[in-house]
Coordinates of C-alpha atoms in Angstrom, one line a residue:
Chain A
M931 CA 104.9 107.5 60.5
T932 CA 104.9 110.4 58.1
N933 CA 107.0 113.6 58.4
L934 CA 105.6 117.0 59.1
N935 CA 105.3 119.4 56.1
H936 CA 108.1 122.0 56.1
R937 CA 105.5 124.8 56.5
T938 CA 104.4 123.3 59.8
V939 CA 107.9 122.8 60.9
D940 CA 108.6 126.5 60.1
A941 CA 105.5 127.6 61.9
L942 CA 106.6 125.6 65.0
R943 CA 110.1 127.0 64.9
I944 CA 109.2 130.6 64.3
N945 CA 106.4 130.7 66.9
H946 CA 108.1 128.6 69.5
G947 CA 108.3 131.4 72.0
E948 CA 104.5 131.9 71.8
L949 CA 104.0 128.1 72.1
L950 CA 106.0 128.0 75.2
R951 CA 104.0 130.9 76.8
N952 CA 100.7 129.2 76.0
W953 CA 101.8 125.8 77.1
A954 CA 103.1 127.3 80.4
A955 CA 99.7 129.1 80.9
D956 CA 97.8 125.8 80.3
M957 CA 100.0 123.9 82.7
E958 CA 99.6 126.5 85.4
A959 CA 95.8 126.5 85.0
N960 CA 95.3 122.7 84.8
T961 CA 97.7 120.9 86.9
S962 CA 98.9 121.2 90.5
Q963 CA 102.5 120.1 89.9
A964 CA 102.9 120.4 93.6
A965 CA 106.2 118.5 93.8
L966 CA 107.8 120.7 91.2
K967 CA 109.2 124.1 91.5
A968 CA 107.8 126.6 89.0
G969 CA 111.2 127.7 87.7
E970 CA 112.4 124.1 87.3
L971 CA 109.2 123.2 85.3
Q972 CA 109.7 126.2 83.1
Q973 CA 113.3 125.1 82.4
Q974 CA 112.1 121.6 81.5
M975 CA 109.4 123.0 79.1
T976 CA 111.9 125.2 77.4
E977 CA 114.3 122.4 76.9
F978 CA 111.6 120.0 75.7
L979 CA 110.3 122.5 73.1
R980 CA 113.9 123.2 71.9
L981 CA 114.4 119.5 71.4
F982 CA 111.0 119.0 69.9
V983 CA 111.5 121.7 67.2
R984 CA 115.0 120.3 66.5
G985 CA 113.5 116.8 66.2
V986 CA 110.6 117.7 63.8
E987 CA 113.1 119.5 61.6
A988 CA 114.8 116.2 61.1
G989 CA 111.7 114.1 60.6
S990 CA 109.4 111.6 62.4
P991 CA 110.5 110.4 65.8
G992 CA 110.0 106.7 64.9
S993 CA 111.2 104.7 67.9
L994 CA 113.2 107.7 69.2
A995 CA 116.3 105.6 68.7
T996 CA 117.9 107.5 65.8
G997 CA 119.7 110.7 65.1
E998 CA 118.1 114.0 66.1
W999 CA 115.6 112.4 68.4
S1000 CA 118.1 110.5 70.6
E1001 CA 118.8 113.6 72.6
M1002 CA 115.1 114.0 73.2
R1003 CA 115.0 110.4 74.4
H1004 CA 117.8 111.0 76.9
F1005 CA 116.1 114.1 78.1
L1006 CA 112.7 112.3 78.6
E1007 CA 114.4 109.4 80.4
K1008 CA 116.2 111.7 82.7
L1009 CA 113.1 113.7 83.4
S1010 CA 110.9 110.7 84.1
Y1011 CA 113.6 109.2 86.4
N1012 CA 113.9 112.4 88.4
W1013 CA 110.2 112.9 88.7
A1014 CA 109.7 109.3 89.7
V1015 CA 112.3 109.7 92.5
M1016 CA 110.7 113.1 93.5
G1017 CA 107.3 111.4 93.9
V1018 CA 105.5 113.1 91.0
D1019 CA 102.7 110.8 90.0
S1020 CA 102.2 109.3 86.6
Q1021 CA 99.2 111.4 85.7
E1022 CA 101.2 114.6 86.2
T1023 CA 104.0 113.2 84.2
A1024 CA 101.8 112.3 81.3
A1025 CA 99.9 115.6 81.5
F1026 CA 103.2 117.5 81.1
I1027 CA 103.6 116.2 77.5
F1028 CA 99.9 115.9 76.5
S1029 CA 99.2 119.4 77.5
L1030 CA 101.4 120.6 74.6
K1031 CA 98.7 119.4 72.2
R1032 CA 96.3 122.3 72.8
P1033 CA 98.8 125.2 72.2
V1034 CA 100.1 123.4 69.1
M1035 CA 96.5 123.0 67.8
V1036 CA 95.8 126.7 68.4
L1037 CA 98.9 127.6 66.6
L1038 CA 98.3 125.4 63.6
Q1039 CA 94.7 126.5 63.4
R1040 CA 95.7 130.1 63.2
E1041 CA 98.4 129.4 60.5
F1042 CA 96.5 126.9 58.4
G1043 CA 92.9 127.2 59.5
D1044 CA 91.7 128.1 56.0
E1045 CA 93.3 125.0 54.5
A1046 CA 91.1 122.5 56.3
L1047 CA 92.5 119.3 54.7
F1048 CA 96.1 120.4 55.3
F1049 CA 95.4 121.5 58.8
V1050 CA 93.7 118.3 59.9
E1051 CA 96.5 116.2 58.3
Q1052 CA 99.3 118.1 60.0
L1053 CA 97.4 118.1 63.3
W1054 CA 97.2 114.4 63.2
V1055 CA 100.9 114.0 62.5
V1056 CA 101.9 116.3 65.3
S1057 CA 99.5 114.5 67.6
E1058 CA 101.1 111.2 66.8
F1059 CA 104.6 112.6 67.5
I1060 CA 103.5 113.8 70.9
D1061 CA 101.9 110.5 71.7
V1062 CA 105.2 108.7 71.0
L1063 CA 107.0 111.0 73.3
A1064 CA 104.4 110.6 76.0
M1065 CA 104.4 106.8 75.7
H1066 CA 108.1 106.7 76.1
T1067 CA 108.1 109.0 79.1
I1068 CA 105.4 107.0 80.9
S1069 CA 107.1 103.7 80.2
T1070 CA 110.5 104.9 81.6
F1071 CA 108.7 106.6 84.4
Q1072 CA 107.1 103.3 85.3
K1073 CA 110.4 101.5 85.2
S1074 CA 112.0 104.1 87.4
R1075 CA 109.2 103.8 89.9
E1076 CA 109.6 100.1 90.0
A1077 CA 113.3 100.5 90.5
V1078 CA 112.7 102.9 93.4
I1079 CA 110.2 100.5 95.0
K1080 CA 112.6 97.6 94.7
R1081 CA 115.4 99.5 96.3
Q1082 CA 113.2 100.6 99.1
Q1083 CA 112.0 97.1 99.8
E1084 CA 115.6 95.9 100.0
E1085 CA 116.6 98.7 102.3
L1086 CA 113.6 97.9 104.5
L1087 CA 114.6 94.2 104.6
E1088 CA 118.1 95.0 105.8
L1089 CA 116.8 97.5 108.3
S1090 CA 114.2 95.2 109.8
T1091 CA 116.6 92.6 111.0
P1092 CA 120.0 93.8 112.2
V1093 CA 122.8 91.4 113.0
V1094 CA 124.3 92.5 116.3
K1095 CA 127.6 91.6 117.9
L1096 CA 127.0 90.4 121.5
W1097 CA 130.6 89.6 122.3
D1098 CA 133.9 89.2 120.6
G1099 CA 133.2 86.2 118.3
I1100 CA 129.5 86.0 119.1
L1101 CA 126.8 87.4 116.8
A1102 CA 123.1 87.5 117.4
L1103 CA 120.2 87.9 115.0
P1104 CA 117.0 88.8 116.8
M1105 CA 114.2 88.1 114.4
I1106 CA 110.9 90.0 114.9
G1107 CA 107.6 89.7 113.1
T1108 CA 106.2 87.3 110.6
L1109 CA 108.8 85.7 108.5
D1110 CA 108.2 85.1 104.9
S1111 CA 110.5 83.1 102.7
Q1112 CA 112.1 86.0 101.0
R1113 CA 112.8 87.9 104.1
T1114 CA 114.2 84.9 105.8
Q1115 CA 116.5 84.3 102.9
V1116 CA 117.9 87.9 102.8
V1117 CA 118.3 88.0 106.5
M1118 CA 120.1 84.7 106.7
E1119 CA 122.4 85.7 103.9
S1120 CA 123.4 88.9 105.7
L1121 CA 124.0 86.9 108.9
L1122 CA 126.4 84.5 107.0
Q1123 CA 128.2 87.4 105.5
R1124 CA 128.6 89.1 108.9
I1125 CA 130.1 85.8 110.3
V1126 CA 132.8 86.0 107.6
D1127 CA 133.4 89.7 108.0
T1128 CA 133.8 89.6 111.8
G1129 CA 135.3 86.1 112.0
S1130 CA 132.7 85.2 114.6
Q1131 CA 132.7 81.6 115.8
I1132 CA 129.1 81.5 117.1
A1133 CA 125.8 82.9 115.8
I1134 CA 122.6 83.0 117.8
I1135 CA 119.3 83.2 115.9
D1136 CA 116.7 84.4 118.3
I1137 CA 113.1 83.8 117.2
I1138 CA 111.2 84.7 120.3
G1139 CA 109.6 87.6 118.4
V1140 CA 108.4 85.4 115.6
P1141 CA 104.7 84.3 116.1
T1142 CA 104.6 81.5 113.6
V1143 CA 106.6 79.8 110.9
D1144 CA 105.6 77.9 107.9
T1145 CA 107.3 75.0 106.3
L1146 CA 109.4 77.0 103.9
V1147 CA 110.6 79.3 106.6
A1148 CA 111.4 76.4 109.0
Q1149 CA 113.3 74.7 106.3
H1150 CA 115.2 77.9 105.6
L1151 CA 116.1 78.2 109.2
L1152 CA 117.5 74.6 109.2
K1153 CA 119.4 75.2 105.9
T1154 CA 121.0 78.3 107.4
V1155 CA 122.2 76.3 110.4
T1156 CA 123.7 73.8 108.1
A1157 CA 125.3 76.5 105.9
I1158 CA 126.8 78.1 109.0
R1159 CA 128.3 74.8 110.0
L1160 CA 129.8 74.4 106.5
M1161 CA 131.5 77.8 106.9
G1162 CA 133.1 76.6 110.1
A1163 CA 131.0 78.4 112.7
D1164 CA 128.3 77.2 115.1
C1165 CA 124.7 78.2 115.4
I1166 CA 122.3 78.3 118.4
I1167 CA 118.6 78.9 118.0
S1168 CA 117.0 80.6 120.9
G1169 CA 113.4 81.5 121.9
V1170 CA 111.5 78.8 120.1
R1171 CA 107.9 79.3 121.1
P1172 CA 105.8 76.2 121.9
Q1173 CA 103.7 76.6 118.7
I1174 CA 106.7 76.8 116.6
A1175 CA 108.3 73.8 118.3
Q1176 CA 105.0 71.9 117.5
T1177 CA 105.1 73.1 113.9
I1178 CA 108.6 71.8 113.5
V1179 CA 107.8 68.4 114.9
H1180 CA 104.6 68.2 112.9
L1181 CA 106.5 69.0 109.7
G1182 CA 108.8 66.2 110.5
L1183 CA 111.8 68.4 110.2
D1184 CA 115.0 67.0 111.6
L1185 CA 116.5 69.2 114.3
Q1186 CA 119.2 66.8 115.1
G1187 CA 122.5 68.4 115.6
I1188 CA 120.9 71.8 116.1
V1189 CA 121.4 73.4 119.5
T1190 CA 118.3 75.2 120.9
K1191 CA 118.0 77.3 124.0
A1192 CA 114.9 78.6 125.7
N1193 CA 116.0 82.3 125.6
L1194 CA 118.7 84.6 124.4
A1195 CA 120.4 84.8 127.8
D1196 CA 120.8 81.0 128.0
A1197 CA 122.1 81.0 124.5
L1198 CA 124.6 83.7 125.3
A1199 CA 125.8 81.8 128.4
L1200 CA 126.4 78.7 126.3
A1201 CA 128.2 80.7 123.6
L1202 CA 130.4 82.3 126.2
A1203 CA 131.2 79.0 127.7
R1204 CA 132.1 77.6 124.3
T1205 CA 134.5 80.4 123.6
G1206 CA 136.1 79.7 127.0
L1207 CA 134.7 82.7 128.8
S1208 CA 132.7 82.8 132.0
V1209 CA 130.6 85.5 133.6
G1210 CA 130.7 86.0 137.4
R1211 CA 129.7 88.6 139.9
A1212 CA 132.4 91.1 140.8
S1213 CA 132.8 90.7 144.5
Chain B
M431 CA 150.6 68.5 84.2
E432 CA 148.7 71.1 86.1
R433 CA 148.7 70.4 89.9
I434 CA 147.5 72.1 93.0
P435 CA 150.5 72.5 95.4
I436 CA 150.4 70.7 98.8
L437 CA 152.4 72.5 101.6
R438 CA 153.8 70.7 104.6
M439 CA 153.6 72.5 107.9
G440 CA 155.0 70.3 110.7
E441 CA 152.6 67.3 111.0
F442 CA 149.9 69.0 108.9
L443 CA 149.4 69.4 105.2
L444 CA 148.0 72.6 103.8
V445 CA 146.2 72.9 100.4
T446 CA 145.0 76.2 99.1
I447 CA 142.7 75.9 96.1
Q448 CA 142.9 79.1 94.1
V449 CA 142.0 78.0 90.6
D450 CA 138.6 77.2 89.0
M451 CA 139.1 73.5 89.1
H452 CA 138.2 71.2 86.3
D453 CA 137.3 67.6 87.3
Q454 CA 140.7 66.0 86.4
L455 CA 142.5 68.5 88.6
A456 CA 140.3 67.6 91.5
L457 CA 140.9 63.9 91.0
T458 CA 144.7 64.5 90.8
L459 CA 144.6 66.5 94.0
Q460 CA 142.7 63.6 95.7
D461 CA 145.4 61.2 94.7
D462 CA 148.3 63.5 95.5
L463 CA 147.0 64.1 99.0
A464 CA 146.6 60.5 99.8
D465 CA 150.2 59.9 98.6
R466 CA 151.5 62.8 100.7
I467 CA 149.7 61.8 103.8
S468 CA 151.3 58.4 103.5
A469 CA 154.7 59.7 102.7
T470 CA 154.8 62.4 105.4
S471 CA 152.8 60.5 108.1
A472 CA 150.7 63.7 108.4
R473 CA 148.2 63.9 111.2
G474 CA 146.0 66.6 109.8
V475 CA 145.0 68.1 106.4
L476 CA 143.8 71.7 106.0
I477 CA 141.9 72.5 102.7
D478 CA 141.5 76.2 102.3
I479 CA 138.7 76.9 99.8
S480 CA 138.2 80.6 100.6
A481 CA 139.1 81.5 97.0
L482 CA 136.5 79.2 95.5
D483 CA 133.4 81.0 94.3
M484 CA 131.6 77.7 93.6
V485 CA 131.6 74.1 94.9
D486 CA 129.5 71.7 92.9
S487 CA 128.7 68.0 93.6
F488 CA 132.0 66.9 92.0
I489 CA 134.2 69.1 94.2
G490 CA 132.0 68.3 97.2
R491 CA 132.5 64.6 96.6
M492 CA 136.2 65.2 96.3
I493 CA 136.2 66.9 99.7
S494 CA 134.2 64.0 101.3
T495 CA 136.5 61.4 99.8
I496 CA 139.7 63.2 100.9
S497 CA 138.3 63.4 104.4
G498 CA 137.3 59.7 104.4
V499 CA 140.6 58.5 103.0
A500 CA 142.6 60.7 105.4
R501 CA 140.7 59.3 108.4
I502 CA 141.5 55.8 107.4
M503 CA 145.1 56.9 107.2
D504 CA 144.8 58.4 110.7
A505 CA 144.7 62.0 109.6
E506 CA 142.0 64.6 110.4
T507 CA 140.7 66.9 107.6
V508 CA 139.4 70.4 108.1
V509 CA 137.9 72.5 105.3
V510 CA 138.4 76.2 105.9
G511 CA 137.1 79.4 104.5
M512 CA 133.9 78.4 102.7
Q513 CA 132.2 81.5 101.3
P514 CA 128.6 82.2 102.5
A515 CA 127.2 82.0 99.0
V516 CA 129.0 78.7 98.4
A517 CA 127.7 77.3 101.7
I518 CA 124.1 78.3 100.9
T519 CA 124.3 76.7 97.4
L520 CA 125.8 73.5 98.7
V521 CA 123.0 73.1 101.2
E522 CA 120.4 73.8 98.5
L523 CA 122.2 71.3 96.2
G524 CA 121.7 68.7 99.0
L525 CA 125.3 68.3 100.0
T526 CA 126.0 68.9 103.6
L527 CA 129.3 67.1 103.9
P528 CA 128.5 65.1 107.0
G529 CA 131.6 64.0 108.9
V530 CA 133.8 66.8 107.4
S531 CA 135.1 69.2 109.9
T532 CA 135.1 72.9 109.1
A533 CA 136.6 76.2 110.4
L534 CA 136.3 79.8 109.5
D535 CA 140.0 80.3 108.5
V536 CA 143.3 78.6 108.3
E537 CA 144.4 79.7 111.8
R538 CA 141.2 78.4 113.5
G539 CA 141.5 75.3 111.4
M540 CA 145.0 74.7 112.7
N541 CA 143.8 75.3 116.3
L542 CA 141.0 72.8 115.8
L543 CA 143.5 70.2 114.5
R544 CA 145.8 70.8 117.4
T545 CA 143.0 70.4 119.9
R546 CA 142.0 67.1 118.3
M547 CA 145.6 65.9 118.3
G548 CA 145.9 66.8 122.0
R549 CA 142.8 64.8 122.8
A550 CA 143.8 61.8 120.9
Chain C
M967 CA 109.2 88.6 77.9
N968 CA 112.0 89.7 75.5
S969 CA 115.2 88.1 74.6
V970 CA 117.9 90.8 74.7
R971 CA 121.0 88.9 73.7
S972 CA 121.9 85.4 73.0
G973 CA 124.8 83.2 72.1
S974 CA 126.3 79.7 72.3
H975 CA 129.3 77.9 73.9
P976 CA 130.7 74.5 73.0
V977 CA 130.6 72.0 75.8
R978 CA 132.7 69.1 74.6
L979 CA 135.7 68.8 76.9
E980 CA 136.1 68.9 80.6
Q981 CA 137.8 72.3 80.3
D982 CA 134.7 73.6 78.6
V983 CA 132.8 73.0 81.8
V984 CA 135.1 75.6 83.5
L985 CA 134.7 78.0 80.6
A986 CA 130.9 77.6 80.6
R987 CA 130.8 78.4 84.4
Q988 CA 132.9 81.5 83.8
A989 CA 130.8 82.7 80.9
V990 CA 127.6 82.3 82.9
R991 CA 129.1 84.0 85.9
K992 CA 129.8 87.0 83.7
L993 CA 126.3 87.0 82.3
A994 CA 124.8 86.7 85.8
Q995 CA 126.8 89.7 87.0
E996 CA 125.6 91.7 84.0
C997 CA 122.0 90.8 84.8
G998 CA 122.4 92.1 88.3
L999 CA 121.9 88.7 90.0
R1000 CA 122.8 88.7 93.7
L1001 CA 126.0 86.9 94.7
V1002 CA 124.0 83.9 96.1
D1003 CA 121.9 83.7 93.0
Q1004 CA 125.0 83.9 90.8
T1005 CA 126.6 81.1 92.7
K1006 CA 123.5 78.9 92.5
L1007 CA 123.2 79.4 88.8
V1008 CA 126.9 78.8 88.1
T1009 CA 126.8 75.6 90.2
A1010 CA 123.8 74.4 88.2
V1011 CA 125.7 75.1 85.0
S1012 CA 128.6 73.1 86.3
E1013 CA 126.4 70.1 87.0
L1014 CA 124.5 70.3 83.7
A1015 CA 127.6 71.0 81.6
R1016 CA 129.4 68.0 83.2
N1017 CA 126.4 65.8 82.3
T1018 CA 126.6 67.0 78.7
V1019 CA 130.3 66.1 78.5
V1020 CA 130.3 62.9 80.4
Y1021 CA 126.9 61.3 79.5
G1022 CA 125.9 63.2 76.4
G1023 CA 129.3 62.9 74.7
G1024 CA 129.6 66.7 74.3
G1025 CA 127.2 69.3 73.0
E1026 CA 126.3 72.9 73.2
M1027 CA 125.2 75.5 75.8
D1028 CA 122.9 78.1 74.3
W1029 CA 122.5 81.2 76.5
E1030 CA 119.9 84.0 76.3
V1031 CA 119.5 87.1 78.4
L1032 CA 115.8 87.8 79.1
E1033 CA 113.9 90.8 80.1
D1034 CA 110.4 90.7 81.6
G1035 CA 109.3 94.1 82.7
P1036 CA 111.8 95.2 85.4
R1037 CA 113.1 91.6 85.8
K1038 CA 116.1 90.3 84.1
G1039 CA 117.0 86.7 83.7
I1040 CA 119.1 84.1 82.0
R1041 CA 117.9 81.1 80.1
L1042 CA 120.4 78.3 79.3
V1043 CA 119.9 75.3 77.2
F1044 CA 122.2 72.3 77.4
R1045 CA 121.8 70.0 74.4
D1046 CA 123.6 67.0 73.3
E1047 CA 123.1 64.2 70.8
G1048 CA 124.1 61.4 73.1
P1049 CA 122.4 58.2 74.1
G1050 CA 119.6 60.1 75.9
I1051 CA 117.9 59.1 79.2
A1052 CA 115.5 56.2 79.1
D1053 CA 113.7 56.8 82.4
L1054 CA 113.5 60.6 83.1
K1055 CA 111.5 60.1 86.3
L1056 CA 114.3 57.8 87.7
A1057 CA 117.0 60.3 86.6
L1058 CA 115.2 63.0 88.5
T1059 CA 115.3 61.1 91.8
D1060 CA 117.7 62.3 94.4
G1061 CA 120.6 59.9 94.8
W1062 CA 120.1 58.0 91.6
T1063 CA 123.1 57.8 89.4
S1064 CA 124.1 56.1 86.3
G1065 CA 127.8 57.0 86.6
G1066 CA 130.0 57.2 89.7
G1067 CA 128.5 60.5 91.0
L1068 CA 126.4 61.3 93.9
G1069 CA 123.3 61.4 91.9
L1070 CA 122.8 65.1 92.7
G1071 CA 123.6 66.5 89.2
L1072 CA 120.1 66.8 87.7
T1073 CA 118.1 67.0 90.9
G1074 CA 120.5 69.4 92.5
A1075 CA 120.6 71.7 89.5
R1076 CA 116.8 71.7 89.4
R1077 CA 116.7 73.0 93.0
L1078 CA 119.1 75.8 92.2
V1079 CA 117.1 77.5 89.4
D1080 CA 113.7 79.1 89.0
E1081 CA 112.6 77.1 85.9
F1082 CA 113.8 73.7 84.9
D1083 CA 112.8 71.5 81.9
I1084 CA 114.2 68.4 80.5
A1085 CA 113.5 66.5 77.3
S1086 CA 115.3 63.4 76.3
T1087 CA 114.8 60.7 73.6
P1088 CA 116.9 57.6 73.7
G1089 CA 119.3 57.4 70.8
V1090 CA 118.6 61.0 69.8
G1091 CA 119.8 63.2 72.7
T1092 CA 119.0 65.3 75.7
R1093 CA 118.0 68.9 76.2
V1094 CA 117.9 70.6 79.5
T1095 CA 116.6 74.2 79.8
I1096 CA 117.0 76.3 83.0
V1097 CA 116.0 79.9 83.8
R1098 CA 117.1 82.0 86.7
W1099 CA 115.6 85.5 87.4
N1100 CA 117.1 88.3 89.3

C-alpha cells in the first residue's frame, strides 16, 4: 500500500472540521442508527477522524498493527465490540466507516479537481485506507457478535435446567424438553458440581418432562450415573416414560445397578429412607 | 525416595494424595499400603483424592489393585473426594472402578467403613 | 485454521509425563477450555505420553495452539522412534494390551479428544496426533 501525498494529508488535516460536518450530515441522511444516541455517534466520529488524520500523517495503515495506527485499531475494536453488544447490526457498523468516503471525495475534488491524475491516484489510496479500517471493524464486530451469542447460549443452558435441593443431602434435576447431547452434558456437569458443593448424598434425575431420548443422550445419562457413583454419591432416575424405557432396552443399554422410580415422589421417598428419614402425618 | 505418607487412625489407614503422581510413585504407594495393612492389621483404607485434578488409567489401575489387595487382607477400601471433572473423564476413558467403594469426603468415607465393620 | 503458537517438550522419562500434563493443562486454560475438557485432554496426554516413554523408548510432544474463527484448540503430536506398532487395528481395540496395562491407553485417549490420528511403521516409530477444541 502506498502512502498519501503530503498535500492530501495537509488537506485532510486543515479541513477536518468541514469533513466532520459533511460526514455527520451524510450519516444523518442515510442511516437510521436507531440504537445509537446522536451525541454518542458524533463523539465516535470526531474521535475516528482525529485518529484517521493522525494515522495518514504517519503513512499507510498496513495491517493496523504498527505505530500510529495501533490506537485506531484499539478504537475500532472497542467500537465494534460496544456496538455488537448494543445490537447495532453489521450493515450500520460498516456504513459508519464507508460513509466517510463521499465527504473525502468531495474535499479532494475541490482541492485537486484540476489535476485529474493526481486526484484519482490520491482518491484511490484514501479509499484503500478506508477499506482496511472497515474490514477490520467488521471482522471484530463479527467476532464480538459470536462471543455474545456463545455467552447467551451458555446462560440459556444453565437457566433451562436448574438443580434444586429437595432436602438436606438430596438434590433433584428436573429435566424438561428435548435433550440434545450438548445440553445433557452441560446439565450433568452442573449437577455433579452441585453434589460436591452441597455435599449431597443422593441426586434424583427426573426425566418425566423429556419426550424422547436418542442413543447419545441415553448413554450420557448412564455415564452420569456412573460418574456420580465414582464421586461417592447415589443417583435415582425417576419418571422414565414408556417410550424411553423401550428405547433404552432396544439400544441394549445396560441399566443394571441403576435405580429407577416411576415418579419424583417415589424417588424422594426412597431418598429420604436411604438417608434415614421418614415422613408421617402429624397426628 | 519420594513417598506418599500413610496415616494410621485407629484401625483405619488414611492416604491423602496431594501431588501430581508419576507412575513410580503410584507403584510405591501400592506396595507401601500393602505392607502397612499387614503390619497394622488395619480393617479399612481411605484414599483421599480430592486434590487430584486428573486420574488416568495407570492411577485408576493402582486404585483397583489397592482395593483388591486390601480385600484379600481383610480390609475395606474407600476412595473419597473424586472431583466431578475427574469422574466424568474416568467414565469416558472406560474406567468405572467396579468393586471400589466411594464416598464424597473423608468423614463420610469413615462412616461408611464403620458401618461395614459393624455389619461384619 | 491458524496456528497461533507452537512448541515442543521432551517426553523421555517418567517425570516428563507429569511435566507434559502440567504444560498441557496450562495451554488448555489459556485456550479457555472448560474444566471438564481440560481434564479430558490432560488425561489423554498422560496416556499418550506414557506410551511414548514406555513403548516408544522416549520421544517428543509437539504442541500447537489453533484458531478457527471463534474457536480455539490445541493440537498435540506425540512422536517416537521406537519399535512401532505392527497391528494398529488390534492396538485400537478396547482391552488389548502389549504391556501390563489395562489396554485403555490408546482407545481411551481417542475417546477423550475431538480428533485422533495415529501413524506407525514397525522399526521406524509412532506418531499420534490429537486435537481438542474449546
